Amino acid sequence: MLCQVCIHVRLNRYNESYKHEYKQNMLKTHHPTIVHSLDFSSAFDTIDHPILLSRLNDCFGLSGNALAWVETYLQNLYQCVHLGQASSPYTLCLTGVPHSSVLGPLLFSCYVSPISSIASSHNVGIQ
């Protein structure tokens, strides 16, 4: 799965240094900065699993056993809270991806991958 995503990212130029280009363009044009950076830490918890699975299939070509594996992974996510000696009961996570995993940030990136096309469809520029 990681190979498919990496190839897609390279082919579609998602790796470009947008932050650097944005800073350079801002310095040249003297346009004001509306959003400098976004904190996505809470956004990891709001990822809709069916939408993510659809994007993995439609945008990244993930299918068959690989897509089924991701679906099973997402269906079996539980969380609990530890505070001192106390722990809450484990609860099934119906949305989101794990923050502290290798797969979590990759899945989040796949989920938000169409952000530039969504922005441009509403005449919002991203640089």
N, CA and C atoms as an extended XYZ file, in Angstrom:
381
Properties=species:S:1:pos:R:3:atomname:S:1:resname:S:1:resid:I:1 pbc="F F F"
N         0.817       -1.180        0.000 N   MET     1
C         0.000        0.000        0.000 CA  MET     1
C         0.868        1.253        0.000 C   MET     1
N         1.901        1.259        0.835 N   LEU     2
C         2.766        2.422        0.927 CA  LEU     2
C         3.405        2.731       -0.419 C   LEU     2
N         3.810        1.708       -1.162 N   CYS     3
C         4.421        1.930       -2.482 CA  CYS     3
C         3.438        2.595       -3.434 C   CYS     3
N         2.173        2.129       -3.427 N   GLN     4
C         1.158        2.714       -4.316 CA  GLN     4
C         0.944        4.186       -3.979 C   GLN     4
N         0.860        4.498       -2.694 N   VAL     5
C         0.633        5.876       -2.273 CA  VAL     5
C         1.826        6.743       -2.641 C   VAL     5
N         3.042        6.259       -2.382 N   CYS     6
C         4.247        7.033       -2.701 CA  CYS     6
C         4.340        7.324       -4.198 C   CYS     6
N         4.031        6.345       -5.025 N   ILE     7
C         4.067        6.546       -6.480 CA  ILE     7
C         3.035        7.596       -6.875 C   ILE     7
N         1.830        7.496       -6.318 N   HIS     8
C         0.779        8.474       -6.626 CA  HIS     8
C         1.202        9.879       -6.217 C   HIS     8
N         1.807        9.994       -5.035 N   VAL     9
C         2.249       11.306       -4.541 CA  VAL     9
C         3.298       11.891       -5.468 C   VAL     9
N         4.268       11.071       -5.900 N   ARG    10
C         5.312       11.560       -6.803 CA  ARG    10
C         4.746       11.954       -8.160 C   ARG    10
N         3.877       11.136       -8.708 N   LEU    11
C         3.307       11.422      -10.025 CA  LEU    11
C         2.428       12.667      -10.016 C   LEU    11
N         1.766       12.918       -8.906 N   ASN    12
C         0.864       14.059       -8.836 CA  ASN    12
C         1.484       15.257       -8.139 C   ASN    12
N         2.751       15.207       -7.885 N   ARG    13
C         3.551       16.326       -7.386 CA  ARG    13
C         3.054       16.868       -6.044 C   ARG    13
N         2.545       15.946       -5.157 N   TYR    14
C         2.129       16.380       -3.834 CA  TYR    14
C         3.331       16.718       -2.958 C   TYR    14
N         4.529       16.265       -3.372 N   ASN    15
C         5.736       16.484       -2.580 CA  ASN    15
C         6.363       17.832       -2.775 C   ASN    15
N         5.847       18.624       -3.675 N   GLU    16
C         6.488       19.906       -3.932 CA  GLU    16
C         6.541       20.721       -2.665 C   GLU    16
N         7.493       21.572       -2.608 N   SER    17
C         7.691       22.365       -1.401 CA  SER    17
C         6.746       23.554       -1.404 C   SER    17
N         5.469       23.283       -1.124 N   TYR    18
C         4.469       24.345       -1.155 CA  TYR    18
C         4.773       25.426       -0.129 C   TYR    18
N         5.270       25.019        1.030 N   LYS    19
C         5.555       26.003        2.068 CA  LYS    19
C         6.620       26.978        1.575 C   LYS    19
N         7.668       26.455        0.956 N   HIS    20
C         8.736       27.312        0.456 CA  HIS    20
C         8.213       28.219       -0.660 C   HIS    20
N         7.459       27.636       -1.608 N   GLU    21
C         6.912       28.424       -2.716 CA  GLU    21
C         5.974       29.502       -2.192 C   GLU    21
N         5.194       29.169       -1.191 N   TYR    22
C         4.256       30.131       -0.628 CA  TYR    22
C         5.009       31.310       -0.022 C   TYR    22
N         6.061       31.005        0.736 N   LYS    23
C         6.839       32.082        1.350 CA  LYS    23
C         7.493       32.954        0.287 C   LYS    23
N         8.058       32.323       -0.750 N   GLN    24
C         8.711       33.080       -1.806 CA  GLN    24
C         7.717       33.978       -2.526 C   GLN    24
N         6.533       33.424       -2.853 N   ASN    25
C         5.511       34.195       -3.545 CA  ASN    25
C         5.015       35.342       -2.673 C   ASN    25
N         4.843       35.084       -1.387 N   MET    26
C         4.371       36.123       -0.480 CA  MET    26
C         5.377       37.274       -0.411 C   MET    26
N         6.663       36.918       -0.401 N   LEU    27
C         7.687       37.961       -0.343 CA  LEU    27
C         7.713       38.788       -1.622 C   LEU    27
N         7.493       38.148       -2.770 N   LYS    28
C         7.521       38.851       -4.049 CA  LYS    28
C         6.293       39.725       -4.259 C   LYS    28
N         5.125       39.215       -3.895 N   THR    29
C         3.887       39.917       -4.199 CA  THR    29
C         3.369       40.778       -3.054 C   THR    29
N         3.910       40.603       -1.885 N   HIS    30
C         3.490       41.332       -0.680 CA  HIS    30
C         2.020       41.105       -0.352 C   HIS    30
N         1.515       39.888       -0.668 N   HIS    31
C         0.141       39.542       -0.319 CA  HIS    31
C         0.076       39.189        1.161 C   HIS    31
N        -0.986       39.555        1.813 N   PRO    32
C        -1.099       39.220        3.239 CA  PRO    32
C        -1.294       37.723        3.440 C   PRO    32
N        -0.860       37.238        4.569 N   THR    33
C        -1.024       35.842        4.922 CA  THR    33
C        -2.295       35.685        5.723 C   THR    33
N        -3.208       34.866        5.224 N   ILE    34
C        -4.453       34.625        5.947 CA  ILE    34
C        -4.279       33.432        6.873 C   ILE    34
N        -3.763       32.337        6.354 N   VAL    35
C        -3.525       31.152        7.164 CA  VAL    35
C        -2.066       30.792        7.009 C   VAL    35
N        -1.343       30.848        8.094 N   HIS    36
C         0.083       30.541        8.022 CA  HIS    36
C         0.329       29.061        8.201 C   HIS    36
N        -0.342       28.448        9.170 N   SER    37
C        -0.206       27.008        9.363 CA  SER    37
C        -1.467       26.486       10.034 C   SER    37
N        -1.675       25.204        9.896 N   LEU    38
C        -2.828       24.559       10.496 CA  LEU    38
C        -2.361       23.457       11.427 C   LEU    38
N        -3.044       23.305       12.540 N   ASP    39
C        -2.751       22.219       13.473 CA  ASP    39
C        -3.737       21.097       13.192 C   ASP    39
N        -3.237       20.001       12.661 N   PHE    40
C        -4.101       18.899       12.278 CA  PHE    40
C        -4.210       17.824       13.354 C   PHE    40
N        -3.666       18.050       14.549 N   SER    41
C        -3.670       16.991       15.557 CA  SER    41
C        -5.075       16.518       15.899 C   SER    41
N        -6.038       17.423       16.008 N   SER    42
C        -7.423       17.016       16.293 CA  SER    42
C        -8.094       16.446       15.054 C   SER    42
N        -7.640       16.834       13.890 N   ALA    43
C        -8.253       16.365       12.645 CA  ALA    43
C        -8.075       14.857       12.463 C   ALA    43
N        -7.018       14.283       13.017 N   PHE    44
C        -6.800       12.837       12.930 CA  PHE    44
C        -7.996       12.085       13.509 C   PHE    44
N        -8.659       12.692       14.514 N   ASP    45
C        -9.764       12.027       15.194 CA  ASP    45
C       -11.081       12.116       14.438 C   ASP    45
N       -11.160       12.943       13.409 N   THR    46
C       -12.426       13.179       12.724 CA  THR    46
C       -12.520       12.512       11.357 C   THR    46
N       -11.545       11.729       10.995 N   ILE    47
C       -11.540       11.102        9.668 CA  ILE    47
C       -12.674       10.088        9.564 C   ILE    47
N       -13.509       10.273        8.563 N   ASP    48
C       -14.632        9.384        8.298 CA  ASP    48
C       -14.111        8.147        7.568 C   ASP    48
N       -14.283        6.970        8.168 N   HIS    49
C       -13.705        5.746        7.599 CA  HIS    49
C       -14.234        5.408        6.205 C   HIS    49
N       -15.551        5.466        5.954 N   PRO    50
C       -16.022        5.165        4.587 CA  PRO    50
C       -15.457        6.127        3.529 C   PRO    50
N       -15.335        7.409        3.866 N   ILE    51
C       -14.757        8.361        2.912 CA  ILE    51
C       -13.293        8.029        2.665 C   ILE    51
N       -12.555        7.715        3.726 N   LEU    52
C       -11.144        7.358        3.578 CA  LEU    52
C       -11.000        6.123        2.694 C   LEU    52
N       -11.789        5.098        2.938 N   LEU    53
C       -11.707        3.876        2.130 CA  LEU    53
C       -12.043        4.154        0.673 C   LEU    53
N       -13.024        5.017        0.452 N   SER    54
C       -13.382        5.394       -0.914 CA  SER    54
C       -12.229        6.120       -1.601 C   SER    54
N       -11.577        7.042       -0.899 N   ARG    55
C       -10.431        7.764       -1.483 CA  ARG    55
C        -9.268        6.833       -1.763 C   ARG    55
N        -9.016        5.906       -0.851 N   LEU    56
C        -7.922        4.960       -1.075 CA  LEU    56
C        -8.169        4.155       -2.344 C   LEU    56
N        -9.427        3.809       -2.589 N   ASN    57
C        -9.763        3.046       -3.779 CA  ASN    57
C        -9.778        3.923       -5.023 C   ASN    57
N       -10.505        5.034       -4.973 N   ASP    58
C       -10.698        5.882       -6.155 CA  ASP    58
C        -9.462        6.685       -6.545 C   ASP    58
N        -8.772        7.240       -5.564 N   CYS    59
C        -7.643        8.140       -5.853 CA  CYS    59
C        -6.297        7.428       -5.882 C   CYS    59
N        -6.171        6.361       -5.091 N   PHE    60
C        -4.865        5.719       -4.971 CA  PHE    60
C        -4.847        4.298       -5.516 C   PHE    60
N        -5.995        3.814       -6.008 N   GLY    61
C        -6.044        2.503       -6.645 CA  GLY    61
C        -5.925        1.326       -5.704 C   GLY    61
N        -6.133        1.534       -4.431 N   LEU    62
C        -6.050        0.440       -3.471 CA  LEU    62
C        -7.325       -0.393       -3.587 C   LEU    62
N        -7.176       -1.698       -3.710 N   SER    63
C        -8.348       -2.559       -3.865 CA  SER    63
C        -8.040       -3.949       -3.331 C   SER    63
N        -9.012       -4.806       -3.417 N   GLY    64
C        -8.823       -6.203       -3.036 CA  GLY    64
C        -8.406       -6.384       -1.591 C   GLY    64
N        -7.446       -7.295       -1.393 N   ASN    65
C        -6.990       -7.627       -0.044 CA  ASN    65
C        -6.372       -6.445        0.689 C   ASN    65
N        -5.676       -5.588       -0.039 N   ALA    66
C        -5.039       -4.440        0.606 CA  ALA    66
C        -6.086       -3.484        1.181 C   ALA    66
N        -7.130       -3.205        0.404 N   LEU    67
C        -8.199       -2.331        0.883 CA  LEU    67
C        -8.964       -3.004        2.017 C   LEU    67
N        -9.204       -4.293        1.897 N   ALA    68
C        -9.890       -5.041        2.961 CA  ALA    68
C        -9.075       -5.022        4.247 C   ALA    68
N        -7.755       -5.098        4.124 N   TRP    69
C        -6.890       -5.051        5.308 CA  TRP    69
C        -7.011       -3.703        6.009 C   TRP    69
N        -6.990       -2.607        5.247 N   VAL    70
C        -7.139       -1.279        5.840 CA  VAL    70
C        -8.510       -1.158        6.497 C   VAL    70
N        -9.537       -1.670        5.834 N   GLU    71
C       -10.889       -1.609        6.398 CA  GLU    71
C       -10.954       -2.373        7.724 C   GLU    71
N       -10.357       -3.548        7.769 N   THR    72
C       -10.323       -4.328        9.004 CA  THR    72
C        -9.545       -3.593       10.093 C   THR    72
N        -8.438       -2.981        9.704 N   TYR    73
C        -7.630       -2.195       10.646 CA  TYR    73
C        -8.468       -1.070       11.255 C   TYR    73
N        -9.217       -0.362       10.420 N   LEU    74
C       -10.022        0.756       10.903 CA  LEU    74
C       -11.201        0.291       11.752 C   LEU    74
N       -11.753       -0.885       11.446 N   GLN    75
C       -12.895       -1.394       12.187 CA  GLN    75
C       -12.506       -1.903       13.574 C   GLN    75
N       -11.236       -2.122       13.788 N   ASN    76
C       -10.783       -2.706       15.054 CA  ASN    76
C        -9.926       -1.755       15.870 C   ASN    76
N       -10.192       -0.467       15.770 N   LEU    77
C        -9.447        0.512       16.553 CA  LEU    77
C       -10.184        0.808       17.849 C   LEU    77
N        -9.494        0.645       18.947 N   TYR    78
C       -10.056        0.934       20.270 CA  TYR    78
C        -9.140        1.926       20.976 C   TYR    78
N        -9.724        2.660       21.909 N   GLN    79
C        -8.910        3.588       22.698 CA  GLN    79
C        -9.398        3.600       24.137 C   GLN    79
N        -8.497        3.985       25.016 N   CYS    80
C        -8.845        4.188       26.415 CA  CYS    80
C        -7.952        5.298       26.952 C   CYS    80
N        -8.297        5.779       28.122 N   VAL    81
C        -7.530        6.852       28.755 CA  VAL    81
C        -6.925        6.319       30.044 C   VAL    81
N        -5.625        6.563       30.211 N   HIS    82
C        -4.933        6.193       31.445 CA  HIS    82
C        -4.592        7.464       32.196 C   HIS    82
N        -4.953        7.509       33.468 N   LEU    83
C        -4.616        8.651       34.312 CA  LEU    83
C        -4.175        8.106       35.657 C   LEU    83
N        -2.875        8.231       35.901 N   GLY    84
C        -2.330        7.650       37.131 CA  GLY    84
C        -2.520        6.148       37.116 C   GLY    84
N        -3.159        5.629       38.147 N   GLN    85
C        -3.428        4.184       38.238 CA  GLN    85
C        -4.778        3.801       37.618 C   GLN    85
N        -5.573        4.772       37.245 N   ALA    86
C        -6.917        4.514       36.725 CA  ALA    86
C        -6.907        4.453       35.202 C   ALA    86
N        -7.811        3.653       34.667 N   SER    87
C        -7.984        3.536       33.211 CA  SER    87
C        -9.462        3.482       32.882 C   SER    87
N        -9.824        4.112       31.785 N   SER    88
C       -11.208        4.031       31.320 CA  SER    88
C       -11.396        2.720       30.581 C   SER    88
N       -12.633        2.315       30.363 N   PRO    89
C       -12.845        1.122       29.529 CA  PRO    89
C       -12.459        1.405       28.078 C   PRO    89
N       -12.092        0.364       27.364 N   TYR    90
C       -11.775        0.521       25.945 CA  TYR    90
C       -13.061        0.821       25.177 C   TYR    90
N       -12.956        1.748       24.230 N   THR    91
C       -14.094        2.167       23.415 CA  THR    91
C       -13.726        2.043       21.945 C   THR    91
N       -14.647        1.508       21.159 N   LEU    92
C       -14.429        1.385       19.722 CA  LEU    92
C       -14.410        2.766       19.090 C   LEU    92
N       -13.428        3.035       18.243 N   CYS    93
C       -13.312        4.313       17.536 CA  CYS    93
C       -14.047        4.195       16.201 C   CYS    93
N       -15.099        4.958       16.044 N   LEU    94
C       -15.878        4.919       14.808 CA  LEU    94
C       -15.337        5.876       13.754 C   LEU    94
N       -14.493        6.826       14.162 N   THR    95
C       -13.839        7.758       13.245 CA  THR    95
C       -12.392        7.897       13.674 C   THR    95
N       -11.586        8.458       12.781 N   GLY    96
C       -10.204        8.780       13.119 CA  GLY    96
C        -9.206        7.695       12.789 C   GLY    96
N        -7.942        8.101       12.863 N   VAL    97
C        -6.815        7.187       12.695 CA  VAL    97
C        -5.837        7.445       13.838 C   VAL    97
N        -5.042        6.445       14.197 N   PRO    98
C        -4.106        6.629       15.312 CA  PRO    98
C        -3.065        7.706       15.011 C   PRO    98
N        -2.782        8.535       15.993 N   HIS    99
C        -1.768        9.582       15.850 CA  HIS    99
C        -0.369        8.973       15.902 C   HIS    99
N        -0.162        8.077       16.832 N   SER   100
C         1.195        7.585       17.102 CA  SER   100
C         1.454        6.248       16.418 C   SER   100
N         1.205        6.209       15.132 N   SER   101
C         1.487        4.997       14.362 CA  SER   101
C         2.130        5.408       13.047 C   SER   101
N         2.670        4.460       12.358 N   VAL   102
C         3.254        4.731       11.045 CA  VAL   102
C         2.132        4.934       10.029 C   VAL   102
N         1.083        4.163       10.142 N   LEU   103
C         0.001        4.194        9.169 CA  LEU   103
C        -0.917        5.410        9.336 C   LEU   103
N        -1.095        5.907       10.557 N   GLY   104
C        -2.002        7.021       10.825 CA  GLY   104
C        -1.735        8.260        9.976 C   GLY   104
N        -0.514        8.805       10.013 N   PRO   105
C        -0.231        9.986        9.191 CA  PRO   105
C        -0.368        9.734        7.692 C   PRO   105
N        -0.034        8.541        7.244 N   LEU   106
C        -0.187        8.204        5.822 CA  LEU   106
C        -1.667        8.193        5.439 C   LEU   106
N        -2.500        7.581        6.273 N   LEU   107
C        -3.936        7.557        5.995 CA  LEU   107
C        -4.520        8.960        6.051 C   LEU   107
N        -4.058        9.774        6.982 N   PHE   108
C        -4.523       11.152        7.065 CA  PHE   108
C        -4.155       11.912        5.790 C   PHE   108
N        -2.949       11.733        5.307 N   SER   109
C        -2.512       12.400        4.074 CA  SER   109
C        -3.365       11.976        2.886 C   SER   109
N        -3.705       10.701        2.823 N   CYS   110
C        -4.584       10.225        1.745 CA  CYS   110
C        -5.966       10.851        1.866 C   CYS   110
N        -6.444       10.985        3.087 N   TYR   111
C        -7.777       11.544        3.329 CA  TYR   111
C        -7.861       13.001        2.886 C   TYR   111
N        -6.825       13.785        3.158 N   VAL   112
C        -6.851       15.214        2.822 CA  VAL   112
C        -6.244       15.508        1.456 C   VAL   112
N        -5.852       14.485        0.721 N   SER   113
C        -5.173       14.697       -0.566 CA  SER   113
C        -5.946       15.556       -1.557 C   SER   113
N        -7.285       15.507       -1.604 N   PRO   114
C        -7.977       16.353       -2.589 CA  PRO   114
C        -8.178       17.795       -2.134 C   PRO   114
N        -7.515       18.221       -1.083 N   ILE   115
C        -7.775       19.563       -0.540 CA  ILE   115
C        -7.502       20.667       -1.565 C   ILE   115
N        -6.467       20.517       -2.380 N   SER   116
C        -6.175       21.578       -3.354 CA  SER   116
C        -7.242       21.657       -4.443 C   SER   116
N        -7.766       20.506       -4.888 N   SER   117
C        -8.817       20.546       -5.907 CA  SER   117
C       -10.127       21.067       -5.324 C   SER   117
N       -10.406       20.753       -4.064 N   ILE   118
C       -11.607       21.279       -3.409 CA  ILE   118
C       -11.491       22.802       -3.279 C   ILE   118
N       -10.321       23.276       -2.853 N   ALA   119
C       -10.110       24.717       -2.698 CA  ALA   119
C       -10.245       25.439       -4.039 C   ALA   119
N        -9.610       24.880       -5.072 N   SER   120
C        -9.663       25.568       -6.371 CA  SER   120
C       -11.064       25.547       -6.970 C   SER   120
N       -11.864       24.525       -6.658 N   SER   121
C       -13.234       24.497       -7.156 CA  SER   121
C       -14.097       25.604       -6.519 C   SER   121
N       -13.602       26.156       -5.408 N   HIS   122
C       -14.290       27.255       -4.736 CA  HIS   122
C       -13.521       28.569       -4.902 C   HIS   122
N       -12.634       28.597       -5.922 N   ASN   123
C       -11.820       29.780       -6.230 CA  ASN   123
C       -10.956       30.236       -5.072 C   ASN   123
N       -10.429       29.288       -4.302 N   VAL   124
C        -9.499       29.593       -3.219 CA  VAL   124
C        -8.136       29.089       -3.671 C   VAL   124
N        -7.144       29.966       -3.662 N   GLY   125
C        -5.810       29.588       -4.092 CA  GLY   125
C        -5.002       29.000       -2.963 C   GLY   125
N        -4.259       27.950       -3.258 N   ILE   126
C        -3.334       27.355       -2.299 CA  ILE   126
C        -1.957       27.426       -2.908 C   ILE   126
N        -1.045       28.009       -2.178 N   GLN   127
C         0.341       28.083       -2.670 CA  GLN   127
C         1.284       27.636       -1.600 C   GLN   127
